[in-house]
mmCIF file of C-alpha atoms in Angstrom:
data_model
loop_
_atom_site.group_PDB
_atom_site.id
_atom_site.type_symbol
_atom_site.label_atom_id
_atom_site.label_comp_id
_atom_site.label_asym_id
_atom_site.label_seq_id
_atom_site.Cartn_x
_atom_site.Cartn_y
_atom_site.Cartn_z
ATOM 1 C CA UNK A 1 -63.989 58.275 -118.432
ATOM 2 C CA UNK A 2 -63.469 61.089 -115.818
ATOM 3 C CA UNK A 3 -62.837 64.669 -116.979
ATOM 4 C CA UNK A 4 -59.288 65.941 -116.429
ATOM 5 C CA UNK A 5 -60.349 69.373 -115.633
ATOM 6 C CA UNK A 6 -62.854 68.243 -113.231
ATOM 7 C CA UNK A 7 -60.262 66.020 -111.550
ATOM 8 C CA UNK A 8 -57.839 68.937 -111.044
ATOM 9 C CA UNK A 9 -60.475 71.315 -109.441
ATOM 10 C CA UNK A 10 -61.397 68.480 -107.219
ATOM 11 C CA UNK A 11 -57.909 67.995 -105.980
ATOM 12 C CA UNK A 12 -57.487 71.436 -105.286
ATOM 13 C CA UNK A 13 -60.775 71.678 -103.363
ATOM 14 C CA UNK A 14 -60.137 68.389 -101.514
ATOM 15 C CA UNK A 15 -57.210 69.293 -99.626
ATOM 16 C CA UNK A 16 -56.445 67.706 -96.535
ATOM 17 C CA UNK A 17 -56.604 69.624 -92.994
ATOM 18 C CA UNK A 18 -52.693 69.431 -92.785
ATOM 19 C CA UNK A 19 -52.381 70.800 -96.134
ATOM 20 C CA UNK A 20 -54.885 73.736 -95.405
ATOM 21 C CA UNK A 21 -52.956 74.408 -92.065
ATOM 22 C CA UNK A 22 -49.642 74.352 -93.602
ATOM 23 C CA UNK A 23 -50.919 76.732 -96.401
ATOM 24 C CA UNK A 24 -52.269 79.213 -93.481
ATOM 25 C CA UNK A 25 -49.029 78.878 -91.702
ATOM 26 C CA UNK A 26 -46.967 79.779 -94.662
ATOM 27 C CA UNK A 27 -49.207 82.770 -95.514
ATOM 28 C CA UNK A 28 -49.205 84.023 -92.130
ATOM 29 C CA UNK A 29 -45.350 83.871 -92.105
ATOM 30 C CA UNK A 30 -44.978 85.673 -95.283
ATOM 31 C CA UNK A 31 -47.386 88.234 -93.929
ATOM 32 C CA UNK A 32 -45.507 88.713 -90.860
ATOM 33 C CA UNK A 33 -42.096 89.055 -92.997
ATOM 34 C CA UNK A 34 -43.807 91.454 -95.041
ATOM 35 C CA UNK A 35 -45.078 93.463 -92.158
ATOM 36 C CA UNK A 36 -41.617 93.498 -90.396
ATOM 37 C CA UNK A 37 -39.845 94.588 -93.551
ATOM 38 C CA UNK A 38 -42.702 97.299 -93.914
ATOM 39 C CA UNK A 39 -41.603 98.511 -90.350
ATOM 40 C CA UNK A 40 -37.907 98.321 -90.883
ATOM 41 C CA UNK A 41 -38.442 100.732 -93.917
ATOM 42 C CA UNK A 42 -40.645 103.138 -91.929
ATOM 43 C CA UNK A 43 -37.793 103.154 -89.072
ATOM 44 C CA UNK A 44 -35.227 103.860 -91.480
ATOM 45 C CA UNK A 45 -36.938 106.787 -93.082
ATOM 46 C CA UNK A 46 -37.847 107.986 -89.440
ATOM 47 C CA UNK A 47 -34.083 107.466 -88.451
ATOM 48 C CA UNK A 48 -32.817 109.745 -91.408
ATOM 49 C CA UNK A 49 -35.349 112.277 -90.663
ATOM 50 C CA UNK A 50 -34.332 112.509 -87.071
ATOM 51 C CA UNK A 51 -30.850 112.431 -87.819
ATOM 52 C CA UNK A 52 -31.133 115.599 -90.436
ATOM 53 C CA UNK A 53 -33.328 117.218 -87.711
ATOM 54 C CA UNK A 54 -30.621 116.671 -85.012
ATOM 55 C CA UNK A 55 -27.890 118.170 -87.311
ATOM 56 C CA UNK A 56 -30.157 121.223 -88.064
ATOM 57 C CA UNK A 57 -30.595 121.796 -84.269
ATOM 58 C CA UNK A 58 -26.841 121.383 -83.510
ATOM 59 C CA UNK A 59 -25.846 123.880 -86.426
ATOM 60 C CA UNK A 60 -28.516 126.235 -84.987
ATOM 61 C CA UNK A 61 -27.066 125.979 -81.681
ATOM 62 C CA UNK A 62 -23.566 126.694 -83.030
ATOM 63 C CA UNK A 63 -24.932 129.901 -84.702
ATOM 64 C CA UNK A 64 -26.500 130.945 -81.392
ATOM 65 C CA UNK A 65 -23.419 130.465 -79.496
ATOM 66 C CA UNK A 66 -21.460 132.440 -82.040
ATOM 67 C CA UNK A 67 -24.148 135.260 -81.951
ATOM 68 C CA UNK A 68 -23.998 135.632 -78.124
ATOM 69 C CA UNK A 69 -20.917 137.678 -77.979
ATOM 70 C CA UNK A 70 -21.805 139.919 -80.851
ATOM 71 C CA UNK A 71 -25.285 140.481 -79.141
ATOM 72 C CA UNK A 72 -23.540 141.110 -75.770
ATOM 73 C CA UNK A 73 -21.333 143.747 -77.170
ATOM 74 C CA UNK A 74 -24.282 145.265 -79.254
ATOM 75 C CA UNK A 75 -26.296 145.353 -76.067
ATOM 76 C CA UNK A 76 -23.499 147.156 -74.022
ATOM 77 C CA UNK A 77 -22.489 149.873 -76.679
ATOM 78 C CA UNK A 78 -26.590 150.484 -77.016
ATOM 79 C CA UNK A 79 -26.593 151.037 -73.229
ATOM 80 C CA UNK A 80 -23.531 153.452 -73.419
ATOM 81 C CA UNK A 81 -25.375 155.337 -76.420
ATOM 82 C CA UNK A 82 -27.773 156.293 -73.832
ATOM 83 C CA UNK A 83 -25.382 158.194 -71.875
ATOM 84 C CA UNK A 84 -24.115 155.619 -69.367
ATOM 85 C CA UNK A 85 -20.276 154.717 -69.192
ATOM 86 C CA UNK A 86 -18.938 151.796 -71.175
ATOM 87 C CA UNK A 87 -17.865 149.998 -67.983
ATOM 88 C CA UNK A 88 -21.308 150.285 -66.232
ATOM 89 C CA UNK A 89 -22.818 149.013 -69.669
ATOM 90 C CA UNK A 90 -21.026 146.036 -69.927
ATOM 91 C CA UNK A 91 -21.749 145.397 -66.028
ATOM 92 C CA UNK A 92 -25.197 145.641 -66.727
ATOM 93 C CA UNK A 93 -25.276 143.156 -69.789
ATOM 94 C CA UNK A 94 -22.963 140.817 -67.723
ATOM 95 C CA UNK A 95 -25.484 141.113 -64.570
ATOM 96 C CA UNK A 96 -28.283 140.362 -66.936
ATOM 97 C CA UNK A 97 -26.686 137.144 -67.999
ATOM 98 C CA UNK A 98 -26.168 136.372 -64.398
ATOM 99 C CA UNK A 99 -29.421 136.815 -63.668
ATOM 100 C CA UNK A 100 -30.784 134.800 -66.560
ATOM 101 C CA UNK A 101 -28.343 131.808 -65.506
ATOM 102 C CA UNK A 102 -29.701 131.899 -61.930
ATOM 103 C CA UNK A 103 -33.073 131.910 -62.954
ATOM 104 C CA UNK A 104 -32.606 128.775 -65.371
ATOM 105 C CA UNK A 105 -30.698 127.109 -62.470
ATOM 106 C CA UNK A 106 -33.612 127.376 -60.166
ATOM 107 C CA UNK A 107 -35.923 126.160 -62.841
ATOM 108 C CA UNK A 108 -33.573 123.094 -63.373
ATOM 109 C CA UNK A 109 -33.289 122.433 -59.350
ATOM 110 C CA UNK A 110 -37.041 122.318 -59.171
ATOM 111 C CA UNK A 111 -37.572 120.068 -62.019
ATOM 112 C CA UNK A 112 -34.730 117.773 -60.556
ATOM 113 C CA UNK A 113 -36.566 117.525 -57.363
ATOM 114 C CA UNK A 114 -39.784 116.250 -59.079
ATOM 115 C CA UNK A 115 -37.918 113.226 -60.483
ATOM 116 C CA UNK A 116 -38.942 110.235 -58.717
ATOM 117 C CA UNK A 117 -37.440 106.556 -59.030
ATOM 118 C CA UNK A 118 -39.537 104.213 -61.466
ATOM 119 C CA UNK A 119 -41.982 102.771 -58.697
ATOM 120 C CA UNK A 120 -43.851 100.525 -60.865
ATOM 121 C CA UNK A 121 -40.982 98.991 -62.355
ATOM 122 C CA UNK A 122 -39.177 98.533 -58.884
ATOM 123 C CA UNK A 123 -42.548 96.624 -57.641
ATOM 124 C CA UNK A 124 -42.839 94.467 -60.706
ATOM 125 C CA UNK A 125 -39.088 93.501 -60.304
ATOM 126 C CA UNK A 126 -39.652 92.797 -56.797
ATOM 127 C CA UNK A 127 -42.730 90.881 -57.411
ATOM 128 C CA UNK A 128 -40.949 88.900 -59.923
ATOM 129 C CA UNK A 129 -38.092 88.272 -57.322
ATOM 130 C CA UNK A 130 -40.358 86.917 -55.046
ATOM 131 C CA UNK A 131 -42.070 84.592 -57.427
ATOM 132 C CA UNK A 132 -38.784 83.417 -58.731
ATOM 133 C CA UNK A 133 -37.449 82.537 -55.119
ATOM 134 C CA UNK A 134 -40.255 79.975 -54.674
ATOM 135 C CA UNK A 135 -39.585 78.033 -57.809
ATOM 136 C CA UNK A 136 -37.455 74.870 -57.415
ATOM 137 C CA UNK A 137 -34.978 73.618 -59.964
ATOM 138 C CA UNK A 138 -35.744 70.652 -62.052
ATOM 139 C CA UNK A 139 -33.891 67.651 -60.183
ATOM 140 C CA UNK A 140 -31.007 66.534 -61.953
ATOM 141 C CA UNK A 141 -29.116 63.404 -61.793
ATOM 142 C CA UNK A 142 -25.821 63.573 -59.593
ATOM 143 C CA UNK A 143 -22.783 61.600 -59.835
ATOM 144 C CA UNK A 144 -21.608 58.849 -62.247
ATOM 145 C CA UNK A 145 -24.983 58.205 -63.610
ATOM 146 C CA UNK A 146 -25.090 61.997 -64.885
ATOM 147 C CA UNK A 147 -21.774 61.508 -66.456
ATOM 148 C CA UNK A 148 -22.863 58.233 -68.314
ATOM 149 C CA UNK A 149 -26.008 59.688 -69.577
ATOM 150 C CA UNK A 150 -24.536 63.096 -70.692
ATOM 151 C CA UNK A 151 -21.877 60.984 -72.500
ATOM 152 C CA UNK A 152 -24.442 58.504 -74.263
ATOM 153 C CA UNK A 153 -26.487 61.260 -75.410
ATOM 154 C CA UNK A 154 -23.448 63.015 -77.364
#
């Protein structure tokens, strides 16, 4: 008689090629699903961090905006304490802000002038369009035969 333990191991070792391919495919599919789940979890965590960071930057910007008038008055009164008239002190602070705004506007204009269209993407799109223009559509049946074939297939 044959040994039942030997028969069980022989069955697991002697699987067909189709069974091996099916098993490998199932394992690869499970691996891909696990990798996708891991990527989703990492992205969720990163999105939470970005949200918290963006909120912190927004709050910091609000506080900086609120501090600007206070610091402007402090600078004007500080200049006034040096012996200059109060009106001149405020004009100096206002002029400094205008000078800073003009400098930042010049920097912005120089950066905007450096912006160029996406040349590689445009070239790729033109190349794809040129290739697709040469493609001929698949011939279809026209007329009553096409209607009859369509009705018979449904």
